[in-house]
XYZ file of C-alpha atoms in Angstrom:
742
model
C -23.320 221.508 -26.477
C -22.851 224.998 -25.678
C -22.811 227.269 -28.530
C -19.423 228.383 -28.577
C -18.070 224.904 -29.001
C -17.421 222.933 -31.944
C -17.203 219.553 -33.116
C -14.693 218.118 -36.001
C -13.701 215.040 -37.732
C -10.260 214.176 -37.236
C -8.144 210.653 -38.423
C -5.505 209.939 -35.759
C -2.215 210.485 -37.157
C -0.437 208.617 -33.878
C -0.128 204.994 -35.281
C -1.019 202.951 -38.160
C -4.495 202.167 -36.590
C -5.663 205.928 -38.095
C -8.920 205.757 -35.910
C -11.563 208.046 -36.558
C -12.094 210.793 -33.776
C -14.059 213.770 -32.781
C -12.720 216.799 -31.428
C -14.438 219.237 -29.444
C -12.853 222.447 -29.503
C -13.648 225.546 -27.567
C -12.341 228.508 -29.579
C -8.792 227.318 -30.323
C -8.410 224.827 -27.407
C -9.161 221.232 -27.628
C -11.584 220.381 -24.947
C -11.878 216.382 -25.401
C -11.236 213.860 -27.848
C -13.816 210.867 -28.821
C -14.066 208.054 -31.163
C -16.306 208.647 -34.182
C -18.898 206.009 -34.495
C -19.359 207.255 -38.299
C -16.074 206.543 -39.641
C -16.364 204.429 -42.012
C -13.381 202.278 -41.173
C -13.005 202.283 -37.707
C -16.626 202.580 -36.759
C -16.206 204.073 -33.295
C -12.956 202.643 -32.299
C -10.137 204.409 -30.454
C -7.224 203.504 -28.313
C -5.999 205.646 -25.134
C -3.240 207.271 -27.723
C -6.053 208.828 -30.048
C -8.304 209.708 -26.919
C -5.484 211.115 -25.466
C -4.452 213.828 -28.067
C -6.386 216.922 -26.244
C -3.452 216.343 -23.344
C -1.277 216.366 -26.420
C -2.465 219.395 -27.772
C -2.673 221.215 -24.712
C 0.772 220.266 -23.137
C 2.326 223.105 -21.380
C 5.700 221.962 -22.417
C 5.211 221.860 -26.086
C 7.436 224.318 -27.669
C 5.013 227.305 -29.304
C 8.020 229.847 -30.066
C 11.083 229.286 -32.209
C 14.234 228.964 -30.039
C 17.953 229.717 -30.746
C 20.802 228.523 -28.619
C 21.789 230.588 -26.154
C 24.995 229.458 -24.149
C 23.820 226.328 -22.571
C 20.290 227.398 -22.974
C 17.951 228.410 -25.384
C 16.149 231.737 -26.245
C 12.972 232.420 -27.760
C 12.919 234.320 -31.066
C 11.057 235.628 -34.450
C 10.753 232.979 -37.151
C 12.747 235.590 -38.895
C 15.605 235.709 -36.517
C 15.352 231.568 -36.543
C 15.365 231.298 -40.301
C 18.693 234.083 -40.409
C 20.584 231.954 -38.039
C 19.702 229.012 -40.267
C 20.589 231.172 -43.385
C 23.914 232.082 -41.497
C 25.343 228.556 -40.503
C 23.845 226.048 -42.440
C 24.907 227.182 -45.788
C 28.350 226.912 -45.758
C 28.238 223.297 -44.383
C 26.639 222.336 -47.276
C 28.836 224.282 -49.737
C 31.676 222.548 -48.709
C 30.188 218.913 -49.259
C 26.475 218.379 -49.757
C 27.054 214.903 -48.006
C 28.207 216.948 -44.822
C 24.628 217.725 -43.913
C 22.430 214.632 -42.599
C 18.422 214.631 -42.407
C 16.685 212.298 -39.828
C 12.718 211.862 -40.171
C 11.369 210.263 -37.168
C 8.304 208.447 -37.318
C 5.716 211.373 -36.610
C 6.522 212.747 -39.826
C 5.748 209.649 -42.172
C 2.014 209.985 -40.635
C 1.724 213.764 -41.677
C 1.118 214.967 -45.074
C 3.831 218.383 -44.600
C 6.772 216.522 -44.371
C 5.407 213.242 -46.630
C 5.341 215.666 -49.710
C 7.736 218.283 -48.998
C 10.833 216.806 -47.243
C 12.235 215.410 -50.377
C 12.389 218.616 -52.033
C 14.608 219.912 -49.065
C 16.606 216.652 -49.156
C 17.307 217.255 -52.841
C 18.223 221.041 -52.451
C 20.662 219.578 -50.067
C 21.864 216.852 -52.331
C 22.711 214.583 -49.524
C 22.652 210.698 -49.339
C 23.120 210.697 -45.391
C 19.450 210.420 -44.969
C 17.912 208.459 -41.946
C 14.797 207.310 -40.603
C 13.324 204.610 -37.847
C 12.339 202.240 -41.200
C 15.952 201.276 -41.050
C 15.443 200.358 -37.396
C 11.834 198.363 -37.520
C 10.917 197.677 -41.142
C 13.473 196.902 -43.300
C 13.960 193.082 -43.463
C 9.923 193.071 -44.400
C 10.570 195.767 -47.248
C 13.818 193.889 -48.315
C 11.924 190.844 -48.818
C 8.990 192.061 -50.490
C 11.055 194.208 -52.870
C 12.774 191.034 -53.763
C 9.494 188.667 -54.428
C 7.227 191.471 -55.506
C 9.160 194.309 -56.728
C 8.640 197.120 -54.433
C 9.606 197.373 -50.643
C 6.202 199.252 -49.740
C 3.474 197.523 -51.507
C 3.578 194.649 -49.398
C 0.490 191.853 -48.924
C -1.587 192.294 -45.551
C -3.774 190.140 -43.797
C -7.489 189.749 -45.056
C -8.281 189.899 -41.017
C -11.918 190.031 -41.640
C -12.012 187.079 -43.918
C -9.615 184.807 -42.864
C -9.943 181.409 -40.932
C -6.343 181.098 -39.595
C -4.050 183.789 -38.561
C -0.742 182.902 -37.566
C 1.268 185.834 -36.020
C 4.886 186.319 -35.082
C 6.656 189.248 -33.978
C 3.282 191.447 -33.301
C 1.392 192.693 -30.441
C -1.374 194.255 -32.222
C -3.764 194.758 -29.094
C -1.133 196.924 -27.747
C 0.592 198.437 -30.983
C -2.659 198.397 -32.597
C -1.327 196.748 -35.522
C 1.854 197.699 -37.709
C 2.221 197.027 -41.784
C -1.454 196.184 -40.982
C -3.923 198.901 -40.968
C -6.795 197.602 -39.228
C -8.504 200.112 -36.795
C -10.199 198.207 -33.778
C -7.992 195.306 -34.173
C -9.292 193.868 -31.229
C -13.021 193.295 -32.624
C -11.558 191.841 -35.788
C -9.924 189.229 -33.921
C -13.257 188.259 -31.674
C -14.632 188.084 -34.818
C -12.260 185.868 -36.328
C -12.910 183.294 -33.705
C -16.431 183.909 -33.528
C -16.566 182.630 -36.985
C -14.799 179.207 -35.564
C -11.276 180.799 -37.166
C -7.944 180.193 -35.325
C -5.547 182.587 -33.839
C -1.916 181.629 -33.300
C 0.569 183.951 -31.738
C 4.129 182.891 -31.872
C 5.941 185.316 -29.459
C 8.385 184.977 -26.379
C 6.336 186.314 -24.160
C 2.652 186.081 -23.280
C 1.604 189.034 -24.436
C -2.268 190.688 -24.508
C -2.622 189.194 -27.889
C -1.274 185.577 -26.965
C -3.737 185.977 -23.892
C -6.724 185.612 -26.199
C -4.860 183.223 -28.636
C -6.127 180.007 -29.439
C -2.538 178.953 -29.103
C 0.792 180.744 -28.104
C 3.927 179.354 -28.785
C 6.578 180.973 -26.685
C 9.346 180.855 -29.408
C 12.936 181.257 -28.181
C 13.751 185.157 -29.356
C 15.504 185.466 -32.665
C 14.552 182.118 -33.842
C 11.420 182.897 -36.329
C 13.220 181.945 -39.224
C 13.911 178.470 -38.085
C 10.355 178.154 -36.913
C 8.999 179.326 -40.638
C 11.260 177.260 -42.444
C 9.822 173.985 -40.442
C 6.596 174.867 -41.365
C 7.491 174.966 -45.294
C 9.453 171.785 -44.689
C 6.459 169.864 -43.363
C 4.556 171.480 -46.251
C 7.147 169.888 -48.651
C 7.829 166.837 -47.070
C 3.905 165.842 -46.736
C 2.750 167.103 -50.295
C 0.433 169.777 -48.586
C 1.831 172.654 -50.890
C -0.870 173.612 -53.436
C -0.112 177.374 -54.780
C -3.057 177.115 -57.304
C -3.518 179.939 -59.482
C -0.257 181.755 -58.239
C 1.919 178.818 -60.077
C 1.237 180.747 -63.076
C 3.005 183.859 -61.645
C 5.647 182.474 -59.595
C 9.360 181.487 -60.064
C 11.102 179.000 -57.898
C 8.321 177.138 -55.653
C 10.014 174.084 -56.002
C 13.646 175.246 -55.055
C 12.322 176.826 -52.041
C 10.469 173.847 -51.018
C 13.728 171.948 -51.619
C 15.917 174.197 -49.378
C 13.467 174.248 -46.801
C 13.256 170.342 -46.254
C 16.314 170.019 -44.065
C 14.746 172.171 -41.797
C 12.373 169.494 -40.107
C 10.704 170.433 -36.642
C 13.005 167.982 -34.952
C 16.027 169.822 -36.360
C 14.753 173.477 -35.318
C 12.966 172.596 -32.153
C 15.760 172.741 -29.782
C 17.088 176.008 -31.015
C 13.540 177.357 -31.191
C 12.619 175.962 -27.768
C 9.278 174.687 -29.348
C 8.113 171.163 -29.215
C 8.462 169.426 -32.467
C 5.066 168.099 -32.746
C 3.284 171.697 -32.039
C 5.468 173.105 -35.016
C 4.341 170.161 -37.353
C 0.687 170.865 -36.047
C 0.593 174.366 -36.963
C 2.202 173.494 -40.476
C -0.731 171.170 -41.432
C -3.359 173.448 -40.092
C -2.160 176.398 -41.828
C -2.221 174.328 -44.843
C -5.848 172.728 -44.186
C -7.419 175.865 -43.403
C -9.941 177.453 -45.962
C -8.075 180.815 -45.860
C -5.076 181.155 -43.937
C -2.320 183.818 -43.038
C 0.723 184.535 -41.572
C 1.739 188.037 -40.753
C 4.945 189.257 -39.007
C 6.128 192.275 -37.686
C 8.703 194.275 -35.517
C 9.719 191.462 -33.510
C 10.490 189.705 -36.783
C 12.497 192.223 -38.179
C 14.893 193.181 -35.581
C 16.496 189.850 -35.112
C 19.492 188.376 -36.600
C 17.770 186.858 -39.482
C 15.030 189.255 -40.149
C 15.355 188.978 -43.894
C 14.742 185.283 -44.008
C 11.644 185.381 -41.497
C 10.109 187.610 -43.355
C 10.764 185.973 -46.848
C 9.551 182.672 -45.237
C 6.224 184.581 -44.286
C 5.667 185.138 -47.842
C 6.835 181.806 -48.871
C 4.320 180.141 -46.682
C 1.417 182.251 -47.835
C 2.441 181.728 -51.687
C 3.036 177.739 -51.353
C -0.398 177.295 -49.646
C -2.290 179.404 -52.212
C -2.609 181.767 -49.625
C -1.693 184.962 -51.374
C -3.995 187.312 -53.062
C -7.163 185.504 -52.055
C -9.897 186.412 -49.730
C -8.942 185.339 -46.402
C -5.376 185.233 -47.045
C -2.525 187.985 -47.628
C -3.994 190.490 -49.993
C -2.569 193.705 -51.876
C -4.505 197.265 -50.651
C -5.193 199.607 -53.195
C -3.973 202.847 -51.796
C -6.589 205.875 -52.921
C -3.396 208.188 -53.538
C -1.483 205.567 -55.348
C 1.569 204.203 -54.839
C 4.424 201.980 -56.613
C 1.655 198.959 -56.638
C -0.462 201.216 -58.840
C 1.820 203.367 -60.743
C 2.622 202.140 -64.237
C 5.429 199.078 -64.001
C 8.901 200.220 -65.227
C 10.895 197.066 -65.809
C 14.395 199.094 -66.345
C 13.608 200.777 -63.349
C 16.804 200.321 -60.840
C 16.108 198.498 -57.329
C 15.930 200.909 -54.424
C 18.306 199.029 -52.601
C 22.048 199.044 -52.615
C 22.317 202.027 -55.080
C 25.354 203.649 -53.148
C 26.644 202.859 -49.475
C 27.628 204.549 -46.352
C 30.957 206.352 -46.450
C 32.297 204.614 -42.872
C 31.221 201.134 -42.977
C 29.869 200.684 -46.586
C 26.448 199.972 -45.413
C 23.749 199.441 -48.141
C 21.298 202.428 -49.386
C 17.749 201.165 -48.841
C 14.786 203.342 -50.324
C 16.804 206.378 -50.580
C 18.370 205.778 -46.844
C 21.550 205.040 -45.075
C 20.752 202.446 -42.296
C 20.218 204.299 -39.265
C 23.023 202.564 -37.342
C 25.578 204.530 -39.261
C 24.478 207.745 -37.954
C 26.787 208.364 -35.122
C 29.890 207.140 -36.767
C 28.903 209.273 -39.988
C 29.234 211.923 -37.317
C 32.530 211.264 -35.374
C 34.323 209.799 -38.037
C 36.473 212.450 -39.685
C 37.403 212.552 -43.590
C 35.893 213.849 -46.657
C 31.963 213.690 -46.132
C 32.036 213.582 -42.386
C 28.466 215.145 -41.148
C 28.707 218.311 -39.539
C 25.397 219.577 -39.855
C 21.503 217.867 -39.063
C 18.253 218.645 -39.972
C 15.840 216.218 -37.688
C 12.085 216.443 -38.599
C 10.039 215.039 -35.668
C 12.504 212.287 -34.533
C 14.375 211.452 -31.398
C 17.204 209.615 -32.682
C 19.024 210.234 -29.311
C 16.455 207.640 -27.495
C 15.076 205.510 -30.902
C 18.632 204.560 -32.294
C 20.918 201.945 -31.097
C 24.089 202.751 -28.785
C 22.848 205.664 -27.359
C 25.510 207.126 -25.686
C 27.098 207.117 -29.117
C 24.329 208.673 -30.830
C 24.283 211.543 -28.003
C 28.103 212.335 -28.379
C 27.642 212.675 -32.224
C 24.949 215.061 -31.634
C 26.755 216.684 -29.734
C 29.703 216.794 -31.732
C 27.733 218.655 -34.699
C 28.514 221.888 -35.775
C 25.295 222.978 -36.715
C 21.733 221.390 -35.805
C 18.500 222.460 -36.712
C 14.993 220.493 -35.137
C 11.683 220.856 -36.522
C 10.025 219.463 -33.399
C 7.506 220.419 -30.815
C 9.625 219.064 -27.596
C 12.875 219.791 -26.134
C 13.737 216.359 -25.495
C 16.806 214.308 -25.690
C 17.746 215.074 -29.202
C 16.377 218.612 -29.372
C 18.609 219.827 -26.468
C 21.759 219.392 -28.717
C 19.969 221.820 -31.399
C 21.079 225.273 -32.606
C 17.885 226.014 -33.838
C 14.244 224.548 -32.882
C 11.278 225.104 -35.039
C 7.857 224.452 -33.554
C 5.321 222.655 -36.077
C 1.769 224.151 -35.629
C -0.981 222.137 -33.662
C -2.756 218.960 -35.159
C -5.826 221.013 -35.310
C -4.581 223.379 -38.030
C -3.267 220.666 -40.621
C -5.094 218.247 -43.038
C -4.426 214.754 -42.737
C -4.322 211.743 -45.065
C -1.858 209.237 -44.569
C -0.242 208.479 -47.814
C 2.385 205.623 -46.841
C -0.547 203.803 -44.265
C -3.166 203.614 -47.036
C -0.612 200.866 -48.459
C -1.541 198.448 -45.565
C -5.235 198.665 -44.977
C -7.473 195.811 -44.642
C -10.178 197.338 -46.127
C -10.331 199.680 -49.256
C -10.922 203.425 -48.015
C -10.755 206.773 -48.821
C -10.599 209.337 -45.947
C -9.244 213.130 -45.437
C -9.210 215.173 -42.004
C -9.187 218.938 -43.191
C -7.934 221.482 -41.026
C -10.100 222.448 -38.099
C -8.543 225.679 -37.725
C -6.380 228.093 -39.732
C -2.615 228.741 -38.004
C -2.963 231.293 -35.210
C -0.358 234.018 -34.599
C 3.170 233.177 -34.413
C 2.078 229.563 -36.080
C 3.831 228.575 -39.311
C 2.405 225.556 -41.264
C 4.968 222.612 -41.409
C 5.090 222.212 -44.976
C 6.184 226.347 -45.335
C 8.821 225.461 -42.695
C 10.505 223.092 -44.875
C 10.141 225.337 -48.314
C 11.855 228.045 -46.067
C 14.592 225.588 -45.471
C 14.804 224.885 -48.924
C 14.809 228.323 -50.031
C 17.910 228.821 -47.726
C 19.592 225.753 -48.621
C 19.246 226.953 -52.426
C 20.846 230.390 -52.063
C 17.580 232.108 -52.148
C 16.344 232.590 -48.489
C 13.765 235.568 -49.584
C 12.277 233.559 -52.198
C 8.544 234.060 -51.823
C 6.617 230.691 -50.369
C 3.947 230.470 -52.784
C 6.867 230.431 -55.407
C 8.455 227.694 -54.383
C 5.303 225.756 -53.646
C 4.235 226.061 -57.244
C 7.554 224.851 -58.416
C 6.810 221.454 -56.115
C 3.206 221.598 -57.395
C 4.423 221.890 -61.187
C 6.831 218.424 -60.940
C 3.673 216.869 -58.967
C 0.949 218.423 -61.779
C 3.278 216.826 -64.878
C 3.592 213.284 -63.192
C -0.676 213.768 -62.535
C -1.268 214.657 -65.993
C 0.934 211.797 -67.140
C -0.619 208.940 -64.820
C -4.247 210.588 -65.515
C -3.756 210.734 -69.390
C -4.989 214.458 -69.248
C -2.845 217.351 -70.348
C -1.002 219.472 -67.798
C -3.396 222.528 -68.607
C -6.541 220.579 -68.047
C -5.191 219.262 -64.745
C -4.060 222.957 -63.818
C -7.584 224.123 -64.206
C -9.047 221.425 -62.233
C -7.025 221.789 -59.237
C -8.320 225.355 -59.210
C -6.918 227.477 -56.383
C -5.888 225.060 -53.950
C -2.202 225.530 -52.500
C 0.256 223.517 -49.904
C -0.149 219.880 -49.325
C -4.033 220.047 -50.203
C -3.040 220.768 -53.988
C -0.147 218.276 -53.965
C -2.849 215.520 -52.264
C -5.782 216.491 -54.860
C -3.425 215.787 -57.736
C -2.393 212.096 -56.325
C -6.241 211.269 -55.600
C -7.462 212.641 -58.718
C -4.529 210.529 -60.774
C -4.853 207.761 -58.472
C -6.573 204.166 -58.937
C -10.138 205.883 -58.177
C -9.740 209.275 -59.135
C -11.985 211.050 -61.315
C -8.861 211.803 -63.961
C -9.477 215.767 -63.567
C -12.960 215.603 -64.777
C -12.812 212.502 -67.130
C -14.439 210.457 -64.991
C -17.609 211.300 -63.067
C -17.971 210.633 -59.605
C -14.336 209.734 -59.042
C -12.130 210.338 -56.009
C -11.139 213.882 -55.195
C -10.172 215.843 -52.358
C -13.256 217.711 -52.597
C -15.475 214.280 -52.495
C -13.456 213.571 -49.149
C -14.281 217.149 -47.829
C -17.730 216.453 -48.364
C -17.560 213.034 -46.752
C -15.224 213.570 -43.833
C -16.416 210.224 -41.861
C -14.282 208.440 -45.318
C -15.362 206.493 -48.649
C -15.824 202.981 -48.856
C -14.277 201.189 -51.744
C -14.769 197.616 -50.594
C -12.912 194.532 -49.163
C -9.686 193.356 -50.302
C -9.790 191.966 -54.095
C -7.074 190.049 -55.637
C -4.482 191.980 -57.566
C -1.683 189.644 -58.968
C -0.563 189.745 -61.466
C -1.013 193.406 -62.226
C 0.406 194.653 -58.764
C 3.748 192.657 -59.054
C 7.038 195.504 -59.791
C 9.281 192.610 -60.665
C 11.736 193.452 -63.620
C 9.811 190.164 -65.153
C 6.224 190.978 -63.855
C 6.346 187.666 -61.572
C 6.844 186.607 -58.348
C 10.300 185.586 -57.587
C 10.080 183.214 -54.765
C 14.124 182.077 -54.197
C 15.879 185.116 -54.526
C 19.699 184.827 -54.929
C 20.131 187.084 -51.970
C 18.011 185.053 -49.378
C 19.039 181.845 -50.701
C 22.732 182.616 -50.075
C 21.780 183.844 -46.487
C 20.754 180.230 -45.748
C 23.968 179.421 -45.200
C 24.405 181.786 -42.122
C 21.509 180.532 -40.955
C 22.410 176.855 -40.797
C 25.594 177.812 -39.038
C 23.464 179.129 -36.505
C 21.787 175.899 -35.830
C 25.442 174.730 -33.870
C 26.021 178.167 -31.954
C 25.312 177.847 -28.204
C 22.469 179.544 -26.670
C 22.827 182.247 -24.419
C 21.446 182.103 -20.838
C 19.660 185.083 -20.830
C 18.431 187.417 -23.890
C 16.649 190.587 -23.817
C 13.296 191.452 -26.251
C 11.843 194.743 -26.553
C 7.807 195.344 -25.478
C 5.361 197.488 -26.808
C 3.134 199.730 -24.514
C -0.386 200.845 -25.127
C 0.047 204.707 -24.003
C 3.280 205.189 -25.514
C 4.972 206.074 -29.155
C 8.233 205.505 -29.171
C 9.656 208.149 -27.084
C 7.260 210.918 -27.897
C 4.269 210.391 -25.818
C 5.494 210.068 -22.907
C 5.207 213.555 -21.309
C 1.648 213.909 -22.622
C 0.220 210.344 -21.646
C 2.517 209.278 -18.917
C 2.549 205.874 -17.896
C -0.143 204.688 -15.122
C 2.604 203.190 -12.737
C 6.309 203.172 -12.710
C 6.027 199.459 -13.238
C 5.220 199.777 -16.941
C 8.925 200.533 -17.362
C 10.363 197.854 -15.553
C 12.309 194.728 -16.401
C 10.155 191.772 -16.828
C 11.346 188.409 -15.709
C 10.490 185.044 -15.292
C 9.893 183.351 -11.926
C 12.525 180.618 -12.718
C 15.371 182.998 -13.917
C 14.705 185.529 -10.863
C 14.895 182.600 -8.214
C 18.213 181.431 -10.265
C 19.605 184.902 -9.263
C 18.226 185.194 -6.135
C 15.921 188.305 -7.468
C 12.665 189.117 -5.985
C 9.915 191.524 -7.665
C 10.613 195.252 -6.726
C 14.599 194.803 -7.001
C 16.590 197.226 -8.437
C 18.687 195.674 -11.126
C 21.700 196.380 -13.429
C 21.005 195.234 -16.792
C 24.433 194.779 -18.817
C 25.005 194.030 -22.343
C 28.301 194.193 -24.425
C 27.732 197.934 -25.322
C 26.074 199.498 -21.787
C 24.672 199.014 -18.463
C 21.623 200.206 -17.575
C 19.430 200.359 -14.196
C 16.016 199.530 -13.872
C 13.181 197.929 -11.559
C 12.538 194.303 -11.456
C 9.040 192.610 -12.481
C 8.701 189.179 -11.910
C 5.799 187.839 -13.822
C 5.216 184.463 -15.636
C 4.026 186.151 -19.208
C 7.901 185.700 -19.849
C 9.501 182.559 -20.924
C 12.689 181.437 -19.207
C 15.718 182.894 -20.476
C 14.102 185.921 -21.703
C 13.655 189.382 -20.471
C 12.154 192.129 -21.637
C 12.416 196.107 -21.401
C 10.153 198.913 -23.222
C 11.046 200.959 -25.953
C 11.852 204.829 -26.163
C 12.431 205.911 -22.126
C 15.364 207.018 -20.704
C 14.422 210.685 -20.367
C 17.359 211.774 -18.504
C 19.997 214.302 -18.363
C 20.127 217.946 -18.444
C 18.606 220.323 -20.834
C 15.028 218.643 -20.976
C 11.555 220.621 -21.217
C 9.715 217.668 -20.456
C 8.309 217.416 -16.774
C 6.563 214.669 -16.474
C 8.596 212.201 -18.596
C 11.594 213.464 -16.699
C 10.154 212.671 -13.438
C 9.669 209.369 -14.525
C 12.423 209.142 -17.024
C 12.560 205.068 -17.130
C 15.515 202.933 -18.393
C 17.029 203.357 -21.945
C 17.011 200.072 -23.539
C 18.765 201.289 -26.705
C 21.714 201.852 -24.621
C 22.085 198.335 -24.439
C 21.931 197.656 -28.257
C 24.940 197.430 -30.149
C 25.159 199.377 -33.362
C 27.669 197.630 -34.661
C 26.305 193.976 -34.946
C 23.272 194.162 -37.443
C 21.320 191.823 -40.063
C 24.176 192.013 -42.895
C 21.444 192.012 -45.813
C 19.738 195.157 -44.498
C 21.991 196.593 -41.383
C 19.331 196.260 -39.280
C 20.241 196.341 -35.777
C 19.414 193.203 -33.425
C 16.861 194.811 -30.820
C 15.432 191.167 -29.983
C 17.101 188.109 -28.665
C 20.580 189.820 -27.717
C 22.423 188.218 -24.369
C 22.339 190.319 -21.111
C 23.202 189.799 -17.648
C 21.350 190.837 -14.638
C 22.212 191.490 -11.284
C 20.952 193.481 -8.063
C 22.177 196.293 -6.986
C 21.810 197.558 -3.421
C 21.855 201.040 -3.974
C 21.034 203.396 -6.789
C 23.711 206.543 -7.339
C 22.056 209.978 -7.075
């Protein structure tokens, strides 16, 4: 290696796999990215997204300098000019009504320390309840069911994939997505190991995905019917006396109730609506109950459907009644090294983090501090007190992430003022008044605070910054604090003082958790500032922490800095009952809210099945909408509409045709790909495309824009318990068009 080149250890921040990487730098330029064979968790695995990070870091379309709107375009500005413009226009909006300023935080923000630690002070300073994120368009039914059963929406059990003998997967394609609400780098090798030790993999999915292709059995279920299928499994277990909760009976209420509720949903009763053979459903139930360590896992496909909360409830019910919750090889609770709801002391009097307030227009319930994202456009477009007139986005692209994209873009164009912290001029930021670019990944420390709640092994890792911010670059935590100062009417307040304020609150909390005096904590954290100080406080007061010197050898940020490949704390271990955070410290297996929703499910048994329904699909090189420019897909067919040969023949369609896909909300144009990977009656489009229209500065993605599937999704049709839109299983029509307008 040349002397002027260096190699640094990083953790990939793109998805929940959190693979270890090695960055090679020539000065300030990333010249290559390879997998890290010494990472204690990923052990040399990485996917195409992580290995493509050099292309993202070096993308010539990335914004490097603040931009201020100038007529129909933008001009480059200094940081001081950008903040001055914000200071002139944003505070009057907030002063009139704090709820008239909304905050939208995208998925990339959830994977970075800076927004994870400093976005909340900004939101608190604004005083708004109009907070949105993708959580309410993908995971919320899962969060909701887990909150009702176990007491927290974040600390949920995950498959002990490395020790299970029977893995049942619904609504997930981990060989493409790399896993979700399950942090398991190299999941392909883990699935291979499952089968090598004689285990069984069953995949329930309307499409023959890459994961379904390697499964022992693939059940091509009709979209949106997972809840019926899971209830049928529990029905068989109840009818055949296969329930064996074991030690969980000591800590669980409602086992008999839920078994009784499931009894009518026999395999024969649901086979028609699920499109599955009743004997096959019964076989899965018996195998699951008999396996020595079985686990059911569901993800986004099970959430973004009509009965998402019931489906995710039944996943937990299945694991509990068979005794597979909280045992090796089953569903287990990880221990996040920086702490979280499942490690902090239980507070039986704490209010539930659902439905504490409602949205202004539709009266949708709050969830974990956020309003359902389906309310985003209407809160901007509907006049009246509290109408949103200002918006701050943090690495989010709601114009392509949210349903009914046309309404979202109309709403963005209607705002009085919009600030975006973002590195791209994309479908959302083209509507901004000020764009503030975050710095390169190489200048950031990394520890994924949220994702460590889903690790399939208890590990602690941290990536230190490889470079100091360069000329003209501002750390994102400082951007957020500058905005906080502006909102508070203190635009000239030194960043260091604001940071000390944030740290003071975190220090008091850390001292209480660690049982130490505040002065001891302050002395122990030394001269650290910014996110490193806040992370050190979390780690040292966390479950493995050194308690600020009281536990020699305990976890500290300094320990992780000395061990850049991570520290291994071993396999998952049983945590019930101490992990439970329900008011009575017990599992509530039959929550009233979910039991009541069964009547809606029963009614659906009598409803006609649409002729053709659409589902979403994942792509290996994509991460929602924001990697398409740096990591373009290998061929245009990746954005095609997938359809079965039977459905294509019935419509006189052929592979390669240009078709119009029409829903109740909109029509879009796509290329058709005829494939036997789709079950009859189901078509599929990928998420995050539609890179079209004026004002974009994303050269590669705009040259191959793809079709925007979210334009077809109705933002008014939602799962009623959580407000989650129905991305999977809604009716569409598909017809050939002879020519496409220029």
